[in-house]
mmCIF file of C-alpha atoms and ligand atoms in Angstrom:
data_model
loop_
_atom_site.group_PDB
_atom_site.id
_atom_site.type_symbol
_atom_site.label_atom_id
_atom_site.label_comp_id
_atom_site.label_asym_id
_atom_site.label_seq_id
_atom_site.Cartn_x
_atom_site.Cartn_y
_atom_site.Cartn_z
ATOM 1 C CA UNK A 1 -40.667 -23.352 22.161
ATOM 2 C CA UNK A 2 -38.097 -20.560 22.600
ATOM 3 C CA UNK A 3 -36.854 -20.712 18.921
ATOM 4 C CA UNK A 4 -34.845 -17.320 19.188
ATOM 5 C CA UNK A 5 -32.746 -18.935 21.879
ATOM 6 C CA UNK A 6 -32.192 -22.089 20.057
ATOM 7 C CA UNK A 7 -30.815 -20.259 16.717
ATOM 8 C CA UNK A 8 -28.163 -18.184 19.171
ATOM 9 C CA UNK A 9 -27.069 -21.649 20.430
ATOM 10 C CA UNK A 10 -26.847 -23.154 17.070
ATOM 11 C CA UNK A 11 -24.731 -19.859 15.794
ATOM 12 C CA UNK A 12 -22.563 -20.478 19.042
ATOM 13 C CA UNK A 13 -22.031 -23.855 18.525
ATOM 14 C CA UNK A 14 -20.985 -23.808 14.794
ATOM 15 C CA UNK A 15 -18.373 -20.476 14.814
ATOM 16 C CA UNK A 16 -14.860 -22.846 15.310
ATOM 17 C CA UNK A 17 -16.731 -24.366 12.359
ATOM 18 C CA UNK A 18 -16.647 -21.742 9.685
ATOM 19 C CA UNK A 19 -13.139 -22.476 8.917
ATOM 20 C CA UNK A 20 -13.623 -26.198 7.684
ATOM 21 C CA UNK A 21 -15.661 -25.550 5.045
ATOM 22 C CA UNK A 22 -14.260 -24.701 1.303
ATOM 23 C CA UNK A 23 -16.218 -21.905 -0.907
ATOM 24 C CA UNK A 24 -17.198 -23.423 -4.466
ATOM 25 C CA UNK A 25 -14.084 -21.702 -7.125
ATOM 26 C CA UNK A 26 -15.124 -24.007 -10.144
ATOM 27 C CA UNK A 27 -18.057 -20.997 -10.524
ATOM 28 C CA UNK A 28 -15.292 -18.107 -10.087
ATOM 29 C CA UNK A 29 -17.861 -15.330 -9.103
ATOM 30 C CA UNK A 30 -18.560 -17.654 -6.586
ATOM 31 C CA UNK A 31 -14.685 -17.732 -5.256
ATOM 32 C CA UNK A 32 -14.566 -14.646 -3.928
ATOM 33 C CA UNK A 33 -17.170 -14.932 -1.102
ATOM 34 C CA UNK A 34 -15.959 -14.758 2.060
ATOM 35 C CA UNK A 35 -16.752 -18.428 3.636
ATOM 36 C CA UNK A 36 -16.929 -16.612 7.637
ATOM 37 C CA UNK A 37 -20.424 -16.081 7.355
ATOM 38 C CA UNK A 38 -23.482 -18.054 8.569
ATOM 39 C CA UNK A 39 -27.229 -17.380 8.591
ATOM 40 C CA UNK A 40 -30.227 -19.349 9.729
ATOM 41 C CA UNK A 41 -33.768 -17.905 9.392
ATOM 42 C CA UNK A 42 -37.062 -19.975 10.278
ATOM 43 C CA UNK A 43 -40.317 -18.686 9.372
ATOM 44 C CA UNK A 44 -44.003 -20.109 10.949
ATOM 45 C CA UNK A 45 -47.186 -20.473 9.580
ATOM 46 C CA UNK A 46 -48.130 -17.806 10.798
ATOM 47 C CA UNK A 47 -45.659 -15.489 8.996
ATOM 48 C CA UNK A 48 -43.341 -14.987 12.434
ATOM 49 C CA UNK A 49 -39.929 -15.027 11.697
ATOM 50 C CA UNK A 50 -36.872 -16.261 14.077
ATOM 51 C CA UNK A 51 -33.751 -15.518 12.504
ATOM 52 C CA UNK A 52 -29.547 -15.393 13.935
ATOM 53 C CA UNK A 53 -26.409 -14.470 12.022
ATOM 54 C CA UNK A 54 -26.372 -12.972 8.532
ATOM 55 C CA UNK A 55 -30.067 -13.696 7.699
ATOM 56 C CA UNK A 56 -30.582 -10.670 5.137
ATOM 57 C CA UNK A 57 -27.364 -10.930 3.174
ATOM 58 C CA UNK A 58 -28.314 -12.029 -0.477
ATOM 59 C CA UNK A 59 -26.344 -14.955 -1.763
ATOM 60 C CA UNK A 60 -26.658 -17.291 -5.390
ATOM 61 C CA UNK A 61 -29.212 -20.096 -4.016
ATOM 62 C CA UNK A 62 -27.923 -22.286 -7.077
ATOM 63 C CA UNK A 63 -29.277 -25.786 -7.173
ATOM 64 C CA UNK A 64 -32.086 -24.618 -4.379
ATOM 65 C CA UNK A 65 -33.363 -23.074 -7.493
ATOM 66 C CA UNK A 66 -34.184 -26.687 -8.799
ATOM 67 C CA UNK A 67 -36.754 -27.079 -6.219
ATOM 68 C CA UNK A 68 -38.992 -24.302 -7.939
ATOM 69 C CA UNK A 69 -38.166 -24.988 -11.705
ATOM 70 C CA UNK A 70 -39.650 -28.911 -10.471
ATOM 71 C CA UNK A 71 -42.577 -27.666 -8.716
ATOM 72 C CA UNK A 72 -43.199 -25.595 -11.813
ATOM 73 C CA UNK A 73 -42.738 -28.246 -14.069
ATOM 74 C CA UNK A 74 -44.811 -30.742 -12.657
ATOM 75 C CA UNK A 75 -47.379 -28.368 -11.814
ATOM 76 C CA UNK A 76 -47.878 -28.029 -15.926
ATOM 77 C CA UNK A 77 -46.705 -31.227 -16.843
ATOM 78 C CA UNK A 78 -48.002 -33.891 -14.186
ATOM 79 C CA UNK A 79 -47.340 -37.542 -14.671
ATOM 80 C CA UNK A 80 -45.855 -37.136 -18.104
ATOM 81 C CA UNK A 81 -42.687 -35.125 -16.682
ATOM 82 C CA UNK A 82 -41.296 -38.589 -15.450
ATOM 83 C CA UNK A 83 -41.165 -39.518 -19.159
ATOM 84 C CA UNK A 84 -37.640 -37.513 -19.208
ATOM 85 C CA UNK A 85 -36.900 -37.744 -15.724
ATOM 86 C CA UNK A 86 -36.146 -40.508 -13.482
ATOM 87 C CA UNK A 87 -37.032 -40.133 -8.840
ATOM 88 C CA UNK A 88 -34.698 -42.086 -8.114
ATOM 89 C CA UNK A 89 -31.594 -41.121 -5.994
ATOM 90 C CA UNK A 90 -28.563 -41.086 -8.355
ATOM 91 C CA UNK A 91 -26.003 -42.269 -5.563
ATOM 92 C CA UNK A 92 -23.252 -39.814 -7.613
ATOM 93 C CA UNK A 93 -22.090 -35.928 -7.911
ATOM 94 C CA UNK A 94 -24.228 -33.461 -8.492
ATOM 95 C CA UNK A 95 -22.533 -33.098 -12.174
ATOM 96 C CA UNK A 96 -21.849 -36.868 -12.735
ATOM 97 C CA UNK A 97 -22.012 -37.733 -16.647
ATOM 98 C CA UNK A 98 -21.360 -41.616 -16.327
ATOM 99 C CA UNK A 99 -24.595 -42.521 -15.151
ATOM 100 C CA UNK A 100 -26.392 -40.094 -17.554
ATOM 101 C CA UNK A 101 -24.449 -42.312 -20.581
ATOM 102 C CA UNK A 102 -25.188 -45.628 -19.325
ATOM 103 C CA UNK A 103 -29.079 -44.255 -18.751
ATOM 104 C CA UNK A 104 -29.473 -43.543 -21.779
ATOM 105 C CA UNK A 105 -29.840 -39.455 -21.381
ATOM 106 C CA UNK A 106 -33.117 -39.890 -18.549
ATOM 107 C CA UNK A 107 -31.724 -38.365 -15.657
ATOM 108 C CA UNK A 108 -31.876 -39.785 -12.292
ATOM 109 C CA UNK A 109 -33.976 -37.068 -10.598
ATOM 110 C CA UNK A 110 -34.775 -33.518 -11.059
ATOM 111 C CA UNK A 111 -32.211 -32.344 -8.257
ATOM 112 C CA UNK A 112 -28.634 -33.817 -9.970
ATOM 113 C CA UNK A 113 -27.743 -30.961 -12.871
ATOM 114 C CA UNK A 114 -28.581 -33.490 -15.881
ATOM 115 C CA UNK A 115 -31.994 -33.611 -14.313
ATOM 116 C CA UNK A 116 -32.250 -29.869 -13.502
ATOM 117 C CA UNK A 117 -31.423 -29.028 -17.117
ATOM 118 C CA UNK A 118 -33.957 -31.154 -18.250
ATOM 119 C CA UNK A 119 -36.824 -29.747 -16.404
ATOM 120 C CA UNK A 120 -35.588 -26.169 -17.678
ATOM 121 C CA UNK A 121 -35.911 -27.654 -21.135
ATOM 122 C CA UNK A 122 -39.669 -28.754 -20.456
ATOM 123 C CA UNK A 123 -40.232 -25.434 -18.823
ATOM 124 C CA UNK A 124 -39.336 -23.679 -22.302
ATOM 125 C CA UNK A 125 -41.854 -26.056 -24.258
ATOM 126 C CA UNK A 126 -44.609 -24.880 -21.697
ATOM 127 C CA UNK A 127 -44.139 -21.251 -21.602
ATOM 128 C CA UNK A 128 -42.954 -21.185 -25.495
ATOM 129 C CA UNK A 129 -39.298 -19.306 -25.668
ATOM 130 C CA UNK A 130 -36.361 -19.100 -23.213
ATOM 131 C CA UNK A 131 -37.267 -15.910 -22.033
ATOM 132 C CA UNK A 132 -40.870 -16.133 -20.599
ATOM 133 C CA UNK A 133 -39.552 -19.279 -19.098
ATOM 134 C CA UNK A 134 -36.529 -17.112 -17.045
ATOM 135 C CA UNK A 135 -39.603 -14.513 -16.444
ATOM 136 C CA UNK A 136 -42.185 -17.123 -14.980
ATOM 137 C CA UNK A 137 -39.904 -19.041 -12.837
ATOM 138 C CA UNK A 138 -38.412 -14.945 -11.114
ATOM 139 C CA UNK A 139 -42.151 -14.280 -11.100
ATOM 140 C CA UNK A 140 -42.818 -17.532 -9.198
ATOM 141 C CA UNK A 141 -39.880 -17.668 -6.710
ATOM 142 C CA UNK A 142 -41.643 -13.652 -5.761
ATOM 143 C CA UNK A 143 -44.675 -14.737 -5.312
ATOM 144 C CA UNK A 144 -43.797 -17.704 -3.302
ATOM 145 C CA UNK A 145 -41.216 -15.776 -1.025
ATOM 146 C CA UNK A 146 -43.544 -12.656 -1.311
ATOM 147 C CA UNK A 147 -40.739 -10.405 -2.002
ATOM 148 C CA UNK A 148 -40.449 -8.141 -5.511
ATOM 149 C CA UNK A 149 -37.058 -7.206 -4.986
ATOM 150 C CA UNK A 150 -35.601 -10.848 -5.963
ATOM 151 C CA UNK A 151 -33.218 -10.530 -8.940
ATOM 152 C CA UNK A 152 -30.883 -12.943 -10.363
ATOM 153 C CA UNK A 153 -27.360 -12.022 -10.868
ATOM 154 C CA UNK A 154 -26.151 -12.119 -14.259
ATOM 155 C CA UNK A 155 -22.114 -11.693 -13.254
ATOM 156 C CA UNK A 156 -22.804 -15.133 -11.856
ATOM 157 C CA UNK A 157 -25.189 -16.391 -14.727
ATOM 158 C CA UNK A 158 -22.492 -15.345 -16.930
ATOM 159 C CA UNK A 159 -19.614 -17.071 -15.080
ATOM 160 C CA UNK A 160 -21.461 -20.045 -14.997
ATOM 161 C CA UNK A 161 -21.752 -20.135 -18.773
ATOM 162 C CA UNK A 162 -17.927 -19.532 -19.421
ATOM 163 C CA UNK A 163 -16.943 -22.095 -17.182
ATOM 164 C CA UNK A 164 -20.196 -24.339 -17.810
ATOM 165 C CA UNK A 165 -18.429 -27.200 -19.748
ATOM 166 C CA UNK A 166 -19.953 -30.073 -17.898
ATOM 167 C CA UNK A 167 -23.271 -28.574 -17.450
ATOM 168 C CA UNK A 168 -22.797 -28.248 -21.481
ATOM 169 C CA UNK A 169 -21.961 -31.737 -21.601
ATOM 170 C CA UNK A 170 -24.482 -33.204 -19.549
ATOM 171 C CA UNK A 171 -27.301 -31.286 -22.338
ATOM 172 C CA UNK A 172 -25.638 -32.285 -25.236
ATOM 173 C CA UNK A 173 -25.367 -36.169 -24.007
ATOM 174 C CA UNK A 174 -29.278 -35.271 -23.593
ATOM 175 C CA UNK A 175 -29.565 -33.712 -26.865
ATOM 176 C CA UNK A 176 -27.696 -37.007 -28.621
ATOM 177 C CA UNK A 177 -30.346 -39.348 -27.008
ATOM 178 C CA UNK A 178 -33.651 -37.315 -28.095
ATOM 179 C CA UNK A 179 -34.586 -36.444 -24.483
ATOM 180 C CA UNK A 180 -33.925 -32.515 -24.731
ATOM 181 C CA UNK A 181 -36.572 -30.481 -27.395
ATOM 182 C CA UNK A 182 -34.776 -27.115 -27.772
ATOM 183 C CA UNK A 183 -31.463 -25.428 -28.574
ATOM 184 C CA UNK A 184 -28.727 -26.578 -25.655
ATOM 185 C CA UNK A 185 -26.865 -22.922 -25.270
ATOM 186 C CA UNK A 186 -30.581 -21.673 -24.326
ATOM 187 C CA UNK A 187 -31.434 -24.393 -22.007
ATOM 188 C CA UNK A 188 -28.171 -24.015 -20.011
ATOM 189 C CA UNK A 189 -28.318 -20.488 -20.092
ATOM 190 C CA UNK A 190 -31.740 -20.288 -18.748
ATOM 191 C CA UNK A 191 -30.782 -22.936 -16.420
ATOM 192 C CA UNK A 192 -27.622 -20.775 -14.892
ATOM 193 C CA UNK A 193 -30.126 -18.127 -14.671
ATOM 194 C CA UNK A 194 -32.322 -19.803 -12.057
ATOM 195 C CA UNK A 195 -29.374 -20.693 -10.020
ATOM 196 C CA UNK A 196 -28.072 -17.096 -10.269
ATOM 197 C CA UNK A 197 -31.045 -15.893 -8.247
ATOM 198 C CA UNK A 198 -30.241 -14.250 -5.344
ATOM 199 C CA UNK A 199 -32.077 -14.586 -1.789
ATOM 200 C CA UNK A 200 -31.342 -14.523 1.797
ATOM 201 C CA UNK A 201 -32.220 -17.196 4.641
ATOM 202 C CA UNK A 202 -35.753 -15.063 5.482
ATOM 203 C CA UNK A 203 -36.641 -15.237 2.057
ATOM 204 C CA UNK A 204 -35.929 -18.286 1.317
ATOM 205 C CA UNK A 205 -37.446 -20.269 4.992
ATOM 206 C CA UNK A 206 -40.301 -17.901 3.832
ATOM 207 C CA UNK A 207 -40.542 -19.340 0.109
ATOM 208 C CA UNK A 208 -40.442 -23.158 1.499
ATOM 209 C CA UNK A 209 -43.984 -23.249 3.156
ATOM 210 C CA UNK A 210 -46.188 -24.035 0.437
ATOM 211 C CA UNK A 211 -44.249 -27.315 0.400
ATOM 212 C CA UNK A 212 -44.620 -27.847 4.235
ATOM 213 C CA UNK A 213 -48.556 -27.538 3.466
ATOM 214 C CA UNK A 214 -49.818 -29.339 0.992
ATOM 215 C CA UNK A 215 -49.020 -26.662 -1.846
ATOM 216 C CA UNK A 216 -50.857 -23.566 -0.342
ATOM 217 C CA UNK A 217 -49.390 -21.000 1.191
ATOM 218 C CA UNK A 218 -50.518 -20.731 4.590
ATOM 219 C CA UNK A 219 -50.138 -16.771 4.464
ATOM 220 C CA UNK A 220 -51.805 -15.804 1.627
ATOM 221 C CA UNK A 221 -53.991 -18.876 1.009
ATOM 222 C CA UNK A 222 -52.921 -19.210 -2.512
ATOM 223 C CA UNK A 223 -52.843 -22.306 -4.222
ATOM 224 C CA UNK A 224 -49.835 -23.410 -6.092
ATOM 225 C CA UNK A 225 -49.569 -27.098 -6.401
ATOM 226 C CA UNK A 226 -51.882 -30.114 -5.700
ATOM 227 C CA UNK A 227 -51.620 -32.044 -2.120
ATOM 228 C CA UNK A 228 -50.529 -35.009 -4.059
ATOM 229 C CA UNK A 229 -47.280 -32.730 -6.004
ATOM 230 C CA UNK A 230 -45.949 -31.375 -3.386
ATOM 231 C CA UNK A 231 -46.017 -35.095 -1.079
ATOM 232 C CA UNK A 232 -43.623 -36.100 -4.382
ATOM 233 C CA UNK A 233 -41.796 -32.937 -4.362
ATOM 234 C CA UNK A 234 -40.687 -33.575 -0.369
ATOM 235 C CA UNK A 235 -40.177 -37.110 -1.165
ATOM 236 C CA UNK A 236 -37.915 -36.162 -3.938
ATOM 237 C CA UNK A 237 -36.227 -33.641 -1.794
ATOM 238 C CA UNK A 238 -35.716 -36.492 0.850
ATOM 239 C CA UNK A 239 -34.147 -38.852 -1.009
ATOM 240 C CA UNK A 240 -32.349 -36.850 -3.714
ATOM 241 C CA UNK A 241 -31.632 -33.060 -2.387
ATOM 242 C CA UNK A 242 -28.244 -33.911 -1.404
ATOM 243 C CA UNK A 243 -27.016 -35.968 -3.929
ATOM 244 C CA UNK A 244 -25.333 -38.469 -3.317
ATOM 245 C CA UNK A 245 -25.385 -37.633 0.597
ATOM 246 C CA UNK A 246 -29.399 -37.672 0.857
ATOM 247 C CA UNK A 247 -29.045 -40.584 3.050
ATOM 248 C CA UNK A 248 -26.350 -39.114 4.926
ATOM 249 C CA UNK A 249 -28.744 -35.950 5.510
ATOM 250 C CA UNK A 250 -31.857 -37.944 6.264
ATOM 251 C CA UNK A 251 -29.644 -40.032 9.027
ATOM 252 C CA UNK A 252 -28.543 -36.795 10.597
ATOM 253 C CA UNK A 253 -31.040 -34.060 10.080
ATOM 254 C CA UNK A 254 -34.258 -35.841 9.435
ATOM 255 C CA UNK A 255 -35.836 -33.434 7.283
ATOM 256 C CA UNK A 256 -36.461 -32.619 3.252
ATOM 257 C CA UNK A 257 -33.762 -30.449 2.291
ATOM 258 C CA UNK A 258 -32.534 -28.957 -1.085
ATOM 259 C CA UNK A 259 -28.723 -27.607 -0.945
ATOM 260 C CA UNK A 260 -27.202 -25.611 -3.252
ATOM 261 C CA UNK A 261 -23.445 -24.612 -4.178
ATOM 262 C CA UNK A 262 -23.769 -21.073 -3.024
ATOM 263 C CA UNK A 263 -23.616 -22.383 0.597
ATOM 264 C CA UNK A 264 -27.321 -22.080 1.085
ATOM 265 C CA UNK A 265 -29.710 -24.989 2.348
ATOM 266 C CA UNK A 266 -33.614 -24.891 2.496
ATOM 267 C CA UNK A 267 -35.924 -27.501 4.828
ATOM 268 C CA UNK A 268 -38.862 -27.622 6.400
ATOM 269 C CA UNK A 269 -41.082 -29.103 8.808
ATOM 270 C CA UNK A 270 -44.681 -30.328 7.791
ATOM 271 C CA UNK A 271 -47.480 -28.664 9.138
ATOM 272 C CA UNK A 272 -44.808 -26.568 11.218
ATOM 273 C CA UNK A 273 -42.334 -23.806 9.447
ATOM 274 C CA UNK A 274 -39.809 -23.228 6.513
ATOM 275 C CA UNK A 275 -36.005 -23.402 7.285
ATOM 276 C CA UNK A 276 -32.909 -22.103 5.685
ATOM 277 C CA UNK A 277 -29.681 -21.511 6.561
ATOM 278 C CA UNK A 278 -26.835 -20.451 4.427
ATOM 279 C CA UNK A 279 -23.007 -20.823 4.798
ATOM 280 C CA UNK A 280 -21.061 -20.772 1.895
ATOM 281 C CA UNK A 281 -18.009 -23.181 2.779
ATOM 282 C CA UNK A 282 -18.720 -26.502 1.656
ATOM 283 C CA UNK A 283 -17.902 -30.265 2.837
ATOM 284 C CA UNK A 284 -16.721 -32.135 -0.222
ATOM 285 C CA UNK A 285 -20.012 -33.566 -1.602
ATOM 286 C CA UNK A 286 -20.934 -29.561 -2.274
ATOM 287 C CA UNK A 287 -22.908 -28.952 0.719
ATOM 288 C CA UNK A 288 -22.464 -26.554 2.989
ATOM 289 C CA UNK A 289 -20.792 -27.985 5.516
ATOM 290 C CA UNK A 290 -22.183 -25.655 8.600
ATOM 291 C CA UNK A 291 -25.579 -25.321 7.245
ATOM 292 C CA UNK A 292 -25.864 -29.170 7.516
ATOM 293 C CA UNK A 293 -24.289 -28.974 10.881
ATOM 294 C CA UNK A 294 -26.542 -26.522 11.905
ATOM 295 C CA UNK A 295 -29.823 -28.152 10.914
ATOM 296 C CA UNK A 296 -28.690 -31.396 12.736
ATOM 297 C CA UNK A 297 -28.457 -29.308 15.702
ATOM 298 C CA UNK A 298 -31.607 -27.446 15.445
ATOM 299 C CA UNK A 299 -33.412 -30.845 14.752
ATOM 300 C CA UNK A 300 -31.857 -32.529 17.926
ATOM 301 C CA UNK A 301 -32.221 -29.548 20.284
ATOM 302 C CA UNK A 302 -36.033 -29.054 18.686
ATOM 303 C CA UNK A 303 -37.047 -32.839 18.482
ATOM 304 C CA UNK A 304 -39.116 -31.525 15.424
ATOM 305 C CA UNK A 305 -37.962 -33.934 12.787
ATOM 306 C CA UNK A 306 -40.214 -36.133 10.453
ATOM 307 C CA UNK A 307 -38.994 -39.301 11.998
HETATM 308 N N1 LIG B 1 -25.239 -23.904 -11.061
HETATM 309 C C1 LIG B 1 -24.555 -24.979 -10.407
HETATM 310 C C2 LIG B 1 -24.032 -25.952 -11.433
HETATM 311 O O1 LIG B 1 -24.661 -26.140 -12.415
HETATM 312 C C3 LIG B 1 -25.506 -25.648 -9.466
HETATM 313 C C4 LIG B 1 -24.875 -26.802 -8.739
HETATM 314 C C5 LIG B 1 -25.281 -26.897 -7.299
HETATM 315 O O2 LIG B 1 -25.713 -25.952 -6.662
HETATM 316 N N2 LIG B 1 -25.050 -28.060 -6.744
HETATM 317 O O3 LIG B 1 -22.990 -26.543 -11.294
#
């Protein structure tokens, strides 16, 4: 399949686009990026890249970072990680606290923020302080998108933080029902630390193929994750990587996917390649709305979906 060619349609095709979408401001580092860009990168088993548009620009993968702190999590954890957290789609906002309340403090699923905080928190009982848990999950995201350089930025992390009353919220509503272990200000922090990691659409369709096989990297060989994890990690990312429009991304795209509010989306096909794409104007359920756009198109002019 001529892949190349495909990309340069999509990036065609989605250009009278880039002005519909709306750049996250309730992060205000986030405010100032300009929303004209677009990148799409897709990366093989083989380690052959295809990439269009602004596929080495760094940008804050945000709530893609979710998708590693889970893998991580249950990796160390196993069964007993559903304890605190529900796998269910939550139907609501990424930051919704109403459910959370009437739950009694179990999140939904590890991909709303309630959830994502939570998994942070049992990341910090596993590696022992705040710190080695920041360390291990950078180390991890290297290693998985084989690329040192991958930093996270802390004029971001530290925006978050300042403006992070929900987040804040949704951990102390946590705290108040016995289902988070350590101190809230260093589980959020630690928390807007993994979503202030920076990575572009290479790395990124590069870091997603241990998930399209089976947990091991078809590159290196390495093992991260059992067969069995990473079937529940795509299924999670199915049903719950968009919030509450998973279904609305399953109907169009047909793939696992894992947004995030820094405009970036990650996919993949089984057996077949990682994808990302990244676009930072988002529709209004905090997706970005050309990156979703995109991967509909590259799913209907490829006929590679899971369906
Ligand atoms: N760091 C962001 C937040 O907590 C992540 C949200 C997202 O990407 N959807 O609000």
């Amino acid at each position: 399949m001529d892949y190349q060619s495909i990309l340069n349609e999509i990036a065609d095709e989605i250009t009278p686009l880039l002005k519909d979408g709306k750049v996250a401001d309730y992060i205000p580092a986030l405010s100032m990026v300009d929303p004209n860009q677009f990148g799409m990168s897709i990366t093989l088993f083989d380690g052959t890249q295809y990439s269009v548009g602004h596929s080495n620009t760094l940008f804050s993968i945000q709530s893609i970072s979710k998708l590693f702190t889970f893998t991580l999590a249950l990796k160390f954890h196993g069964f007993d990680l559903y304890k605190r957290i529900g796998h269910e789609p939550s139907g609501n906002p990424f930051n919704s606290l109403v459910q959370l309340e009437y739950e009694k403090g179990k999140p939904r699923n590890p991909f709303i923020n309630a959830g994502a905080i939570n998994v942070t928190d049992a990341l910090i009982n596993h590696y022992g302080d705040e710190t080695s848990a920041y360390e291990e999950v950078l180390k991890f995201i290297r290693a998985i998108a084989d690329e040192d350089s991958i930093r996270s930025n802390p004029i971001v992390a530290v925006s978050e933080m300042e403006h992070g009353y929900r987040n804040l919220a949704l951990a102390n509503l946590m705290k108040s029902f016995n289902n988070l272990d350590n101190n809230v200000l260093d589980v959020v922090q630690t928390y807007f630390n993994h979503c202030a990691v920076e990575m572009s659409t290479k790395m990124l369709s590069r870091a997603m193929l241990y998930l399209a096989n089976h947990g091991v990297d078809p590159i290196t060989g390495k093992s991260y994750i059992t067969a069995q994890q990473a079937k529940r990690i795509n299924a999670v990312m199915l049903t719950c990587g968009h919030y509450d429009a998973s279904g609305d991304f399953a109907f169009h795209v047909g793939l696992p996917g894992k947004s995030g509010v820094g405009g970036g989306i990650v996919a993949l096909i089984p057996k077949k390649m990682g994808i990302a794409v990244w676009s930072p104007g988002l529709n209004s359920n905090g997706n970005s709305l050309v990156g979703t756009m995109a991967l509909e198109l590259f799913t209907t002019k490829t006929g590679l979906s899971i369906f």
